[in-house]
XYZ file of C-alpha atoms in Angstrom:
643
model
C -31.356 83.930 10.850
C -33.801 82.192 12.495
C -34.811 79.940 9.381
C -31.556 79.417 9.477
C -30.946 77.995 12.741
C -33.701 75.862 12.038
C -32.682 74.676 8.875
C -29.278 73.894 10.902
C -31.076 72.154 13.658
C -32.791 69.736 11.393
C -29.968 69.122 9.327
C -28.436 68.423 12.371
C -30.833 66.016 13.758
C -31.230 64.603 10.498
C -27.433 63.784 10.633
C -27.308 62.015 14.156
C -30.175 59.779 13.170
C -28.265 58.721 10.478
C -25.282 58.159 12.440
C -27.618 56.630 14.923
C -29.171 54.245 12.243
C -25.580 53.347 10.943
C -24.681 52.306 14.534
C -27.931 50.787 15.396
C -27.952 48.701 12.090
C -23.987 48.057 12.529
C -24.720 46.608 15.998
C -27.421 44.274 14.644
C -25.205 42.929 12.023
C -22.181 41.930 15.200
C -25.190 40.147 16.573
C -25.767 37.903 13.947
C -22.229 37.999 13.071
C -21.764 36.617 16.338
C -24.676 34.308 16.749
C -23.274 32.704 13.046
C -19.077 32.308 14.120
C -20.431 30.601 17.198
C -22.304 27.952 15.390
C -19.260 27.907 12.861
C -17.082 27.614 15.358
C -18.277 24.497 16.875
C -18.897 23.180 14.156
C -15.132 23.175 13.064
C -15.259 20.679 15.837
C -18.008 18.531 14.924
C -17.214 15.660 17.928
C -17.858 16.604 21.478
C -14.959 15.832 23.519
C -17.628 14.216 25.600
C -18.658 11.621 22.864
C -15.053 10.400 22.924
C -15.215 9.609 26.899
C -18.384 7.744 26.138
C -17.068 5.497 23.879
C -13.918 4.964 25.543
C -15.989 4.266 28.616
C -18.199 1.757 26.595
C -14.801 0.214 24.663
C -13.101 -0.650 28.139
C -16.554 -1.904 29.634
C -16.843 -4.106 26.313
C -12.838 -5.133 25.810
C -12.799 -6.168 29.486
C -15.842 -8.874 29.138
C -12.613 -10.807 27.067
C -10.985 -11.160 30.814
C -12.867 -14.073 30.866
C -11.660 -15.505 28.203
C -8.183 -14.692 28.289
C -7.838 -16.009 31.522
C -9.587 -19.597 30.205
C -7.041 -19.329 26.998
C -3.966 -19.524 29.823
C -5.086 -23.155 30.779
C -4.765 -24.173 27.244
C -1.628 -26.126 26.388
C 1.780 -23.940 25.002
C 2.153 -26.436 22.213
C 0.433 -28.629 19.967
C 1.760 -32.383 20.156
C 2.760 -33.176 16.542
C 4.147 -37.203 16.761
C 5.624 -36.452 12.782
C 7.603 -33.632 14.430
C 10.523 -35.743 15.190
C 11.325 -39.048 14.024
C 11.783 -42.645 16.414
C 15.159 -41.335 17.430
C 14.000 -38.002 18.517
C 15.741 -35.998 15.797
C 13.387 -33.474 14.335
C 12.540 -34.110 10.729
C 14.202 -33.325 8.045
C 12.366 -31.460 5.224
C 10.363 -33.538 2.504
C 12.830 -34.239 -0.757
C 10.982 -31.807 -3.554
C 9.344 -34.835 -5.585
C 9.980 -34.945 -9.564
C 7.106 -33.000 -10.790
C 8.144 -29.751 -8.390
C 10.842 -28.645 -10.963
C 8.814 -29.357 -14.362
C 5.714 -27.567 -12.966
C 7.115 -24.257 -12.537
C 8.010 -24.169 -16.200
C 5.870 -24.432 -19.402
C 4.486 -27.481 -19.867
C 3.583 -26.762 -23.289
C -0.344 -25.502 -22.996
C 0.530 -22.161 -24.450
C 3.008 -20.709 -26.465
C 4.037 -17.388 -23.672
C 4.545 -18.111 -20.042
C 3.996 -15.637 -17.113
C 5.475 -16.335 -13.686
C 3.309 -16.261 -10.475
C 3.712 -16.596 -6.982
C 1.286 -15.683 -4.077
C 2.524 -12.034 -3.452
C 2.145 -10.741 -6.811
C -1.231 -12.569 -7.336
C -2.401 -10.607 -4.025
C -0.962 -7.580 -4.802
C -2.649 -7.836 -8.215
C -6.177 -8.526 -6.080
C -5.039 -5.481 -3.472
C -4.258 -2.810 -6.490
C -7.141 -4.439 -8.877
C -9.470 -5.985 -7.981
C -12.809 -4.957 -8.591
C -14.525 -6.770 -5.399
C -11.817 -5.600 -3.494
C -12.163 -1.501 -4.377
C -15.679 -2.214 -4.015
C -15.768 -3.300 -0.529
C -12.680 -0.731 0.412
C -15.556 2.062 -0.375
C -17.951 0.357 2.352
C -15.762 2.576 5.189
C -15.768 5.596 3.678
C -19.367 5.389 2.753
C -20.338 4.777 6.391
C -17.880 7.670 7.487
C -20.475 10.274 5.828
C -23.093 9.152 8.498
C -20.897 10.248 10.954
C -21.198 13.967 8.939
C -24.738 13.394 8.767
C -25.670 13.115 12.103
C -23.463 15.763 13.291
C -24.597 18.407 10.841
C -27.898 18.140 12.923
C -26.352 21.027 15.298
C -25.487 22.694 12.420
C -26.915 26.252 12.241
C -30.025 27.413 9.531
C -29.951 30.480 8.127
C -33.582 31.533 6.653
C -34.961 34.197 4.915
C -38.981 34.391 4.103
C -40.937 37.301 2.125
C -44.597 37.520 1.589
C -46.965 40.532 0.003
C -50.730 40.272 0.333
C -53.279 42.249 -1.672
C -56.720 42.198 -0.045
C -59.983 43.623 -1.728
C -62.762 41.753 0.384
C -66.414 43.375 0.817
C -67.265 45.122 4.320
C -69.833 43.563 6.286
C -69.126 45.696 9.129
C -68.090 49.303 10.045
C -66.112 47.823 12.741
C -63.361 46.831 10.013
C -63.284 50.229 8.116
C -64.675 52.342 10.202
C -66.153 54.245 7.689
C -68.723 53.816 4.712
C -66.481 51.694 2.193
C -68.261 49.368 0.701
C -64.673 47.279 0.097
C -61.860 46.553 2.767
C -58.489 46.971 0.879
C -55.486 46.176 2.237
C -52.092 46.183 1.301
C -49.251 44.001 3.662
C -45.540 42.957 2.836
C -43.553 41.217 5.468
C -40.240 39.600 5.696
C -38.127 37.687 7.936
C -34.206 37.025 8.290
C -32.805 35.011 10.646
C -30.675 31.374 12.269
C -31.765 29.211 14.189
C -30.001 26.134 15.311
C -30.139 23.394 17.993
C -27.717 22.815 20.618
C -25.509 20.147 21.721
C -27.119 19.961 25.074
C -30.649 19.613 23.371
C -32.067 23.454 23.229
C -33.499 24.853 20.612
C -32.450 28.870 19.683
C -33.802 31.322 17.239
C -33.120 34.919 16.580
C -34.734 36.458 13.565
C -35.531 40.259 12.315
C -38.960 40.317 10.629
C -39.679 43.977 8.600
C -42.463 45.556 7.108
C -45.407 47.665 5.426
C -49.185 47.754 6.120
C -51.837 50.247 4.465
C -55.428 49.952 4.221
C -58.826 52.200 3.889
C -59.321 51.306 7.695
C -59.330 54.353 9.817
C -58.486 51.896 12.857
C -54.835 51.765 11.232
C -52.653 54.382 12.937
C -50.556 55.491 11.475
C -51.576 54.446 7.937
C -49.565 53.563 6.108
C -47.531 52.246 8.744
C -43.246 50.384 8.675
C -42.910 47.785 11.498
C -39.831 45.664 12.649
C -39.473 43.359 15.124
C -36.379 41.370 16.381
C -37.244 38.115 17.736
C -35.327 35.451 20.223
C -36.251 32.443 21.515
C -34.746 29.509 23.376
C -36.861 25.925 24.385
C -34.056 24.190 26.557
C -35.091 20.574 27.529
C -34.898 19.936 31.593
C -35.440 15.809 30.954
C -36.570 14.108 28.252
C -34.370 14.880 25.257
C -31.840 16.720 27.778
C -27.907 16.389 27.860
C -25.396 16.522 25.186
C -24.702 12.743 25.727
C -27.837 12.140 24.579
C -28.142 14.429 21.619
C -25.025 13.037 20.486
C -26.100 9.834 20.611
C -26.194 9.205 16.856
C -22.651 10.447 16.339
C -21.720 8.242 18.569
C -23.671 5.461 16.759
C -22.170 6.332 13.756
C -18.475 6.544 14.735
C -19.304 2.501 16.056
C -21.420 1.785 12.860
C -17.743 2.406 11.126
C -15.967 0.222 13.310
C -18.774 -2.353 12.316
C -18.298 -1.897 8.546
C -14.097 -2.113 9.255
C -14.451 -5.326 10.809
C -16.754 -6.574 7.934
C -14.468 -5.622 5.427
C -11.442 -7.015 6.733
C -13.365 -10.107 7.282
C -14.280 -9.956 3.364
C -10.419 -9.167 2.802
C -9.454 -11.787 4.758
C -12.082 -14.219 2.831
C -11.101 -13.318 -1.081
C -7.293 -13.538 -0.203
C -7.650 -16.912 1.117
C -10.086 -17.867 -1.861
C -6.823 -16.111 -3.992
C -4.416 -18.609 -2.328
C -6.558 -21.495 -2.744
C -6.956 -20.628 -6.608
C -3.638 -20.380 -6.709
C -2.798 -23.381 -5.144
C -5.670 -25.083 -7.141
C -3.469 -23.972 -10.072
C -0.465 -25.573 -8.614
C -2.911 -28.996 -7.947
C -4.030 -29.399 -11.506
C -0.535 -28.476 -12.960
C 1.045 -31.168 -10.916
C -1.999 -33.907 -12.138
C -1.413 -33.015 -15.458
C 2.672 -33.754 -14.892
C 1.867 -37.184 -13.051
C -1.279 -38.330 -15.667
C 1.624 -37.198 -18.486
C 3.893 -39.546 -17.364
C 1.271 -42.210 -16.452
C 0.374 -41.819 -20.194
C 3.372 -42.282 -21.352
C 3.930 -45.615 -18.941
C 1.648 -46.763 -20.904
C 2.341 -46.186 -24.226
C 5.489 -47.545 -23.407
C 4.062 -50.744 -22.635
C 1.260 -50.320 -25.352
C 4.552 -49.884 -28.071
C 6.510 -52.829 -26.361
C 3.169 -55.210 -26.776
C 2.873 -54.341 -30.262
C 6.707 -54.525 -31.484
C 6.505 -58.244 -30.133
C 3.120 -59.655 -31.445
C 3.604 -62.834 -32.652
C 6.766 -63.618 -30.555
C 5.575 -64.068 -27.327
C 2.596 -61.130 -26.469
C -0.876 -62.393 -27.184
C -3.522 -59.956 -28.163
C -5.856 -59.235 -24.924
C -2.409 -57.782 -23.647
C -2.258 -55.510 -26.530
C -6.383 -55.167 -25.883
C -5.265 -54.239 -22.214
C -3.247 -51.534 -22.515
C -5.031 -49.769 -25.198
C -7.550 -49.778 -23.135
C -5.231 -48.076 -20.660
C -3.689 -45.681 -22.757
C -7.253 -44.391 -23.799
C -8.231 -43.913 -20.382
C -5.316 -42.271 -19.310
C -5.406 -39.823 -22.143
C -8.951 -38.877 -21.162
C -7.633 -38.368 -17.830
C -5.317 -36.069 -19.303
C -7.515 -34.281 -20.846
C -9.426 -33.366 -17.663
C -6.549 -32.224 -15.929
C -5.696 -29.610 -18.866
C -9.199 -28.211 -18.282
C -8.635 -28.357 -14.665
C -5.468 -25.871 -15.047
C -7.157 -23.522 -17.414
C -10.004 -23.265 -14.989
C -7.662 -22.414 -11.847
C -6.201 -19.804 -14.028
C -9.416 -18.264 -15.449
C -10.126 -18.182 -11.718
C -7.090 -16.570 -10.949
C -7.810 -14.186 -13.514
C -11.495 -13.238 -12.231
C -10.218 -12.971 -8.599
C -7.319 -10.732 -9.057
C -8.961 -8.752 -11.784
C -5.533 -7.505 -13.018
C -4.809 -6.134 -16.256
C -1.503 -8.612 -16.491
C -3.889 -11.596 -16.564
C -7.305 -10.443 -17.570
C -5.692 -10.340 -21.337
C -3.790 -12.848 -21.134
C -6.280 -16.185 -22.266
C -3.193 -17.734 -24.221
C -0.709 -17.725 -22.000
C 0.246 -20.374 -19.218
C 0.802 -18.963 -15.819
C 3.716 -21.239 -13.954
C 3.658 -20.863 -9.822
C 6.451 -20.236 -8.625
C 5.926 -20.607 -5.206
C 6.221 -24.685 -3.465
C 4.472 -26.141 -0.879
C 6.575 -25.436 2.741
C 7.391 -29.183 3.781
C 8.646 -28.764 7.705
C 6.089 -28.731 10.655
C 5.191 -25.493 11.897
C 5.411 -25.213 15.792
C 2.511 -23.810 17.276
C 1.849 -22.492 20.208
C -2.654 -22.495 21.010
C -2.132 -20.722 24.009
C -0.778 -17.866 22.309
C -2.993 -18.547 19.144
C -6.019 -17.956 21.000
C -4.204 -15.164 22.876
C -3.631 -13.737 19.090
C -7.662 -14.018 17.733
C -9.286 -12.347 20.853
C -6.909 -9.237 20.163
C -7.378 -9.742 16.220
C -10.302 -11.323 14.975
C -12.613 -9.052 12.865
C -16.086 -11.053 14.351
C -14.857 -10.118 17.956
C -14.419 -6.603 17.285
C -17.639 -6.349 15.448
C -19.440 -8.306 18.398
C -17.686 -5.543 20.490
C -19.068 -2.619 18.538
C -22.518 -4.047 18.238
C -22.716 -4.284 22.288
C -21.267 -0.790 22.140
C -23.959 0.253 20.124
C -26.894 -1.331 21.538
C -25.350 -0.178 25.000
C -26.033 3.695 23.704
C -29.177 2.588 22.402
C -30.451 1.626 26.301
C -29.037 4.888 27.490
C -30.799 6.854 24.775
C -34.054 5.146 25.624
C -33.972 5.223 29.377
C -33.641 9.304 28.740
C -37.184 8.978 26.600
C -38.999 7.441 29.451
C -38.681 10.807 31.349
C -41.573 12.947 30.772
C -41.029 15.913 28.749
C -40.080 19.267 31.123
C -39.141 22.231 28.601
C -38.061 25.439 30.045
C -39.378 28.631 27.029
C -37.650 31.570 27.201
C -38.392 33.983 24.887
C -37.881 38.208 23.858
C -38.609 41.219 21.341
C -37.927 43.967 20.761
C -40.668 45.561 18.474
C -40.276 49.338 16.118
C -43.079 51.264 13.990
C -43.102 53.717 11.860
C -45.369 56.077 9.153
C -45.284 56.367 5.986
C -44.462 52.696 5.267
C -40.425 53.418 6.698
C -39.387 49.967 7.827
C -36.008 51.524 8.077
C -37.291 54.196 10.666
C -39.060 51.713 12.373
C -35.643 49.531 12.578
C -34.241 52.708 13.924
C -37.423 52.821 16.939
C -36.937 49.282 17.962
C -33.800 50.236 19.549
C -34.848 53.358 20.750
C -38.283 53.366 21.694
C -39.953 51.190 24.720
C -38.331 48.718 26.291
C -37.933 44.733 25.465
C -41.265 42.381 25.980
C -40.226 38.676 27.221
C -41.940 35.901 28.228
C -40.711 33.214 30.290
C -42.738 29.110 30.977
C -42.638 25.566 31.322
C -43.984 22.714 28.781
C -45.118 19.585 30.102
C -46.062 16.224 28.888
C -46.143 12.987 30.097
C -48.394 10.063 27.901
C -50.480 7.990 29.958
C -49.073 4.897 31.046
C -45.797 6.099 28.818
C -46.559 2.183 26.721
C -44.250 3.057 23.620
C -41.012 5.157 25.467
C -41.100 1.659 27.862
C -41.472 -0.906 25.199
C -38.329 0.550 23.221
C -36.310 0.797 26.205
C -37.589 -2.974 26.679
C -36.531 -3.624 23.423
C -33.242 -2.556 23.564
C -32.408 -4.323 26.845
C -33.219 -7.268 25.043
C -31.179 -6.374 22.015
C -28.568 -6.013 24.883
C -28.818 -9.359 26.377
C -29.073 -10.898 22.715
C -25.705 -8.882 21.915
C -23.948 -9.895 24.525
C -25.022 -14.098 24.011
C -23.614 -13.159 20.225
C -21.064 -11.644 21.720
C -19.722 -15.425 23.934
C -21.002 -17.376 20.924
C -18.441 -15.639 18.686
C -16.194 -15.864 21.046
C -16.624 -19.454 21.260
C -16.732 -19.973 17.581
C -12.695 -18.054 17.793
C -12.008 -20.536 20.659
C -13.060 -23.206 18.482
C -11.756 -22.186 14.825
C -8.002 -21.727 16.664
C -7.940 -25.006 18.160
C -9.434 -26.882 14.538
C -7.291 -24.935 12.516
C -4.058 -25.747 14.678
C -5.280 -29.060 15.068
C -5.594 -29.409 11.242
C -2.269 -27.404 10.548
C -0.084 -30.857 12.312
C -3.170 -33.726 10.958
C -2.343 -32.219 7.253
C 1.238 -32.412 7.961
C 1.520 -35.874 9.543
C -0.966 -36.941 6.391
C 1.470 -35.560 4.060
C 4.387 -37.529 5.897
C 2.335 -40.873 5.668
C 1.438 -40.459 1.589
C 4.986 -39.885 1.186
C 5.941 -43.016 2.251
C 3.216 -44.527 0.992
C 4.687 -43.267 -2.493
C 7.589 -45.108 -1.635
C 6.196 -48.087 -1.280
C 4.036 -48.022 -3.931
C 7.196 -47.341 -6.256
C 9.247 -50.077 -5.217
C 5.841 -52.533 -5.797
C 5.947 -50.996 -9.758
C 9.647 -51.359 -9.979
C 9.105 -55.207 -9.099
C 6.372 -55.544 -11.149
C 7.912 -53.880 -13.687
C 11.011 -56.059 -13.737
C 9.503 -59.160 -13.081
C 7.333 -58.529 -16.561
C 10.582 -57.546 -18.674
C 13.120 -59.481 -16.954
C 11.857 -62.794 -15.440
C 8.125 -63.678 -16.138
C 6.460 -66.485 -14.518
C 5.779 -69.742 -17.013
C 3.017 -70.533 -14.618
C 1.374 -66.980 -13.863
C -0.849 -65.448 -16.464
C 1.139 -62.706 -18.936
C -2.475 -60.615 -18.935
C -2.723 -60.544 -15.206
C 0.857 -59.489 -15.001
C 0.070 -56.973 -17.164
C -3.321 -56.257 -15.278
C -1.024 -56.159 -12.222
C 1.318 -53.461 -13.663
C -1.153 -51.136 -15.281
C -3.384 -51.279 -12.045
C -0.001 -50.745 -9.231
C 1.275 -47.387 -12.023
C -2.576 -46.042 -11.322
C -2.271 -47.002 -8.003
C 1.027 -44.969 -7.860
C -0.585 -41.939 -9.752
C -3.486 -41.727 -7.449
C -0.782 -41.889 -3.879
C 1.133 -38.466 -6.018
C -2.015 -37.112 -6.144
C -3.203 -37.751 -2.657
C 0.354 -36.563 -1.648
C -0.053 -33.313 -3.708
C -3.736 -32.839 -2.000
C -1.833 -33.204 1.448
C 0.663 -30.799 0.421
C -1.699 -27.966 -0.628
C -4.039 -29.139 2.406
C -1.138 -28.390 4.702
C -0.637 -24.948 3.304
C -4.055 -24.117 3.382
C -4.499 -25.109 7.356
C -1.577 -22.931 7.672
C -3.655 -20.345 5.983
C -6.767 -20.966 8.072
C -4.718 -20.928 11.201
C -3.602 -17.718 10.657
C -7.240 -16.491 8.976
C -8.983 -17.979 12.794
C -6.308 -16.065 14.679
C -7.581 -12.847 12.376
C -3.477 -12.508 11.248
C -4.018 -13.100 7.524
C -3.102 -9.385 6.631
C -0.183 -9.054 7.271
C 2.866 -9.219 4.803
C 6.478 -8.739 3.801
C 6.646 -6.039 1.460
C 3.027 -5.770 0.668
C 3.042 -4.049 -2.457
C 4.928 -2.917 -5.121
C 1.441 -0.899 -6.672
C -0.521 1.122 -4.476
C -4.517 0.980 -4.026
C -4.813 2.958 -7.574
C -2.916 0.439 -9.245
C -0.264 2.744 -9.941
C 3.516 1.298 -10.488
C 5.268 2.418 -7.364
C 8.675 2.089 -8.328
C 10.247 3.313 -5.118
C 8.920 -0.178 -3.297
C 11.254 -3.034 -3.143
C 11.086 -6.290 -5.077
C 9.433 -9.373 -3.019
C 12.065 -11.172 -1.816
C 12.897 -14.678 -2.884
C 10.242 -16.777 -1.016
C 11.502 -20.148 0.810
C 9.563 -22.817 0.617
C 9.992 -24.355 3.779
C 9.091 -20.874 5.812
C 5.378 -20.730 6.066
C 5.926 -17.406 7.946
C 7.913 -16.003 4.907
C 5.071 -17.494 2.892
C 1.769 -16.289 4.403
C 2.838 -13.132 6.525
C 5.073 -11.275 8.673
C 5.116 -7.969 11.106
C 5.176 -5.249 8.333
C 1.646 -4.876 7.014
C -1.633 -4.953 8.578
C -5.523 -3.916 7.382
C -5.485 -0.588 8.801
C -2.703 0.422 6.587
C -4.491 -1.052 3.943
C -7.326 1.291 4.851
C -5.779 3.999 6.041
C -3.469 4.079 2.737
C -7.031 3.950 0.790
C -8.639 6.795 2.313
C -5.616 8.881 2.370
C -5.267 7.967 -1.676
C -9.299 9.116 -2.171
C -9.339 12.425 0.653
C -11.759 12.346 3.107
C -13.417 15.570 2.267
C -15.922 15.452 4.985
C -15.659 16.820 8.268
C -15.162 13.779 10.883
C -12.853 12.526 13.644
C-alpha cells in the first residue's frame, strides 16, 4: 500500500509538471505571439500619421513662398494687346479663307497607293497607349514608390534562429580545468537561440530571444554534468537624443514619399515634352505636304510655259526663252523632289514617336492630316496665365519638393549634432537542468529564482563633433541653394508665360501680314502673266519678261510657304503657351485605348475637331496627368505596401 501511494504520488507529480510545462511553454509562445502581431500590426500601417503632418507642414511652408509671386502676377496686365485682333474699323477679324492647298492636302496626293487618316488625338493616343518612351518613363513612379517600401520595412521586425555544437578535445595544462588527472579536456556544448528583434519608430532598439542547451565534459568543476540550460533574454537601447524621435527615424519615408513627387513632376515634364515633339511632327507632316502641293503646281507653271515656248519656236519665241524655263522646270522638279523626302521623313517620325502598331507597318502608305491650322486670334489673358503655371507647372512643383526635401534633410542633421545619450534596459530569466534536459531546464526558468536585470546609460560625444556640424552645414547650404533654384524657376515660368503669349499674337499677326502679302504677290503674277500672253511690250525684252514671270511665280511659292510656316508657328505658340502654363495634358476624350493598348470600345469617338478652336484643338477640362498616372498604376497593381 505504501509503494503504492508512492507510485501514486509520483505519478502525480509527474502529471502537474507536465501540465505545468504545457502552461509554462504555452505562455512563452503568447509572448512571442504577441511581441510578433505587434510588429505586424504596425506594420499594416507602414506611414506614421506623424510623417503626414510633417509634410503637410513642410508643403504649406513651401506652397506659401509662391505668395510672392502671385501677388506680383496680379500687376500684370488681363490681356495681351493683339493690333491684328480687330481690323481699322474695330470689327474683330474674320477667320483666314482656307487657302487652295488645305483641301488637296488632306487627301492622297499620290505618294502611295493606301491612305491612312490622322489627326492630333489619335496620333497622341497612339503615343499614350504605345509608345515605347512613353511606358518607359510611366515606370519611373512606380519604381521610386518601392523606396518608399524600402525605407519603411526598416521597422520591420527580424525573426532569427541560430544553432551551434562544439566538440572540444584540447590537452590539460592544468588541474584547475579538470580537476582531476586527465591528460585531455573534452567537452561537449550545443546551444541555440530563437528570437525577434526589431527597431522602433521612436528610435529604440528591442530584442527578446530564448537561447537552449547542453554542456558535458570530464571536468569535475561542471555541476551537474551533464547539465540542460535555458535562458530567456530581453533587451531594449532607447535613444534620449541623438537618433531620438519618430520624426526623425522616419525621416527617409518621408524622403521617399517627396523623392516620388520629384520623379511625377519629371515625368510629366517628359510627357509634356514628347507630346509637343508629337504635334510638331505632325504638323511638320502637314508643312512638307503643303510644299509639295505649292512646288507641284509651281512645276507645273512652268511646264506650262516651258510647252507654250516650245509649240511657238520659230513664230515669235527665241531660244534662251526656251533655255530659261528649262532651266526652271529642272529646278523646280528638284525642289519637288526634296519636299517628297521631306513628307516621308515627318511620317517616319511620326511613326518612331508614336510607336504604334497602325503606323510602325505601314512604310507604303501615305498618312493625310486631317486636322487645319486654327486661323482666329486666341484671347489671352497673362494675368491668369501666370496665375495658371505657378499652380501647374511640373519645374515648380519639383523645386517645391526638392526644398521639402532638403528642409528634412536640416532637421535630420541638426538631431545628429546632439551627442549620443542611450538609456539600456535589459532582463533574464535563466533555467538549468541534469542530465542534458533543456526542456526541464525551460520548465526551472519560470519556476526557480527570480529575474536578473540590468539597467545604464551610453554616452558619446566626438571631440569638437567636426563631421555631425559639417553635414548639417552642408545641408543649410543645400537649403539656401534650393530655395535660389527654387525663384530662378520661378522666374524662368514668369518668363516662358509672358514669351509664349507674346509669341502666340506675333505668330498670328505674322500670319495675317503673309496673307496679304500672298495677295499681292498674286495679283503681280496675274499681270505679269497677262501682259506676256496678252499684250507684250515691242520695246521690253521677251527673256526678261519671261525672267520676270518665272522669278514673281517663285516669289509667290516662297510667300505660301512663309504663310504655311506662320500657320504651323501659330499653332505651335499656342502649344507652348499652354506647355509654359504646365496645361498641355489635358484633353477631350483622351483615349479611346487604355495604357495597355487595349481597344476600349466603351470610350467615345473624338469628336469632329474645328479648326478655328485652338481650345478644342490642344485641350480642355476632362483629362489631366494624374489620371494618366493614376490609370497606369491602377492597370499594373501596386503590390507594395505604401500610402
Amino acid at each position: 500500500m505504501k509503494m503504492f501511494n508512492e507510485t501514486t504520488g509520483q505519478q502525480s507529480t509527474q502529471a502537474i509538471g507536465c501540465r505545468s510545462l504545457t502552461q509554462i511553454a504555452v505562455r512563452s509562445w503568447v509572448l512571442f505571439v504577441a511581441a510578433i502581431t505587434c510588429t505586424s500590426a504596425d506594420a499594416q500601417y507602414p506611414i506614421d500619421f506623424r510623417v503626414d503632418t510633417l509634410q503637410s507642414a513642410t508643403e504649406n511652408h513651401a506652397v506659401s513662398s509662391l505668395d510672392p509671386y502671385r501677388a506680383r502676377a496680379t500687376l500684370l496686365p488681363d490681356t495681351v494687346p493683339n493690333q491684328f485682333a480687330s481690323d481699322s474699323s474695330g470689327q474683330p477679324v474674320h477667320p483666314v479663307a482656307p487657302m487652295w492647298w488645305e483641301t488637296p492636302l488632306s487627301h492622297s496626293i499620290g505618294l502611295a497607293e493606301n491612305t491612312m487618316a490622322v489627326d492630333i488625338h489619335s496620333l497622341i493616343e497612339m503615343a499614350l497607349a504605345s509608345s515605347p518612351y512613353i511606358q518607359a518613363i510611366l515606370t519611373e513612379p512606380q519604381i521610386q514608390r518601392t523606396e518608399i517600401t524600402i525605407a519603411d520595412a526598416e521597422f520591420d521586425s527580424l525573426s532569427f534562429v541560430e544553432s551551434k555544437f562544439v566538440d572540444t578535445s584540447d590537452p590539460v595544462g592544468s588541474k584547475l580545468t579538470t580537476g582531476d588527472n586527465s591528460d585531455r579536456f573534452r567537452d561537449e556544448t550545443l546551444s541555440g537561440a530563437a528570437g525577434v528583434r526589431r527597431k522602433t519608430r521612436s528610435g529604440g532598439q528591442f530584442e527578446m530571444s530564448q537561447r537552449a542547451g547542453y554542456q558535458a565534459n570530464n571536468s569535475t568543476f561542471l555541476t551537474p554534468n551533464p547539465q540542460g540550460t535555458t535562458r530567456l533574454e530581453f533587451s531594449f537601447t532607447q535613444p534620449l537624443m541623438k537618433d531620438r524621435g519618430t520624426t526623425f527615424n522616419q525621416t527617409r519615408i518621408l524622403l521617399a514619399r517627396l523623392e516620388v513627387g520629384e520623379v511625377n513632376a519629371e515625368v510629366r515634364a517628359n510627357l509634356e515634352n514628347h507630346l509637343v515633339d508629337v504635334a510638331r511632327a505632325y504638323w511638320d507632316l502637314f508643312q512638307a505636304r503643303a510644299e509639295w502641293l505649292q512646288r507641284s503646281r509651281l512645276l507645273e507653271s512652268a511646264n506650262h510655259l516651258h510647252q507654250i515656248l516650245l509649240s511657238r519656236k520659230g513664230v515669235d519665241s527665241q531660244q534662251r526663252q526656251i533655255l530659261r524655263a528649262s532651266v526652271a522646270v529642272a529646278s523646280r522638279r528638284s525642289d519637288l523632289i526634296r519636299a517628297e523626302a521631306r513628307i516621308r521623313n515627318a511620317q517616319s517620325r511620326l511613326r518612331m514617336l508614336t510607336g504604334s502598331e497602325q503606323l510602325r507597318f505601314a512604310h507604303h502608305q501615305e498618312l493625310t492630316p486631317q486636322d487645319q491650322p486654327f486661323t482666329i486670334p486666341v484671347e489671352l489673358s497673362l494675368r491668369e496665365s501666370v496665375f495658371t503655371a505657378l499652380e501647374h507647372r511640373a519645374d515648380i512643383n519639383q523645386s517645391i519638393r526638392k526644398i521639402q526635401s532638403t528642409s528634412a534633410r536640416v532637421g535630420a542633421a541638426r538631431n545628429q549634432v546632439l551627442p549620443r545619450l542611450d538609456l539600456i534596459l535589459s532582463s533574464y530569466i535563466a533555467g538549468l537542468d541534469g542530465n542534458r534536459s533543456s526542456l526541464r531546464a525551460f520548465e526551472n526558468q519560470f519556476s526557480d529564482g527570480r529575474p536578473s536585470y540590468a539597467a545604464g546609460f551610453l554616452f558619446e560625444l566626438p571631440a569638437g563633433n567636426r563631421a555631425s556640424r559639417a553635414r548639417l552645414n552642408r545641408n543649410r547650404l543645400e537649403m539656401t541653394r534650393a530655395m535660389f533654384e527654387f525663384q530662378q524657376t520661378t522666374e524662368v515660368a514668369f518668363a516662358e508665360v509672358e514669351i509664349a503669349a507674346r509669341e502666340t499674337q506675333t505668330a498670328f499677326a505674322e500670319m495675317m501680314v503673309k496673307q496679304q502679302s500672298i495677295v499681292a504677290q498674286q495679283r503681280e503674277v496675274n499681270y505679269l502673266q497677262q501682259r506676256w500672253e496678252l499684250l507684250p511690250d515691242p520695246n521690253e525684252s521677251a527673256v526678261l519678261l519671261i525672267d520676270d514671270l518665272l522669278d514673281a511665280q517663285e516669289r509667290l511659292a516662297d510667300e505660301e510657304r512663309a504663310y504655311v510656316n506662320a500657320q504651323v508657328a501659330y499653332v505651335m505658340s499656342w502649344v507652348n503657351l499652354r506647355k509654359a502654363m504646365g496645361m498641355l495634358l489635358r484633353f477631350d476624350h483622351f483615349s479611346t485605348q487604355d495604357v495597355s493598348g487595349e481597344a476600349n470600345t466603351a470610350a467615345p469617338e473624338p469628336p469632329h475637331v474645328d479648326r478655328d478652336s485652338p481650345d478644342q484643338m490642344y485641350g480642355g477640362d476632362s483629362f489631366d496627368e494624374d489620371t494618366l498616372m493614376g490609370s497606369w498604376f491602377g492597370m499594373h497593381g501596386d503590390s507594395e505596401a505604401g500610402p
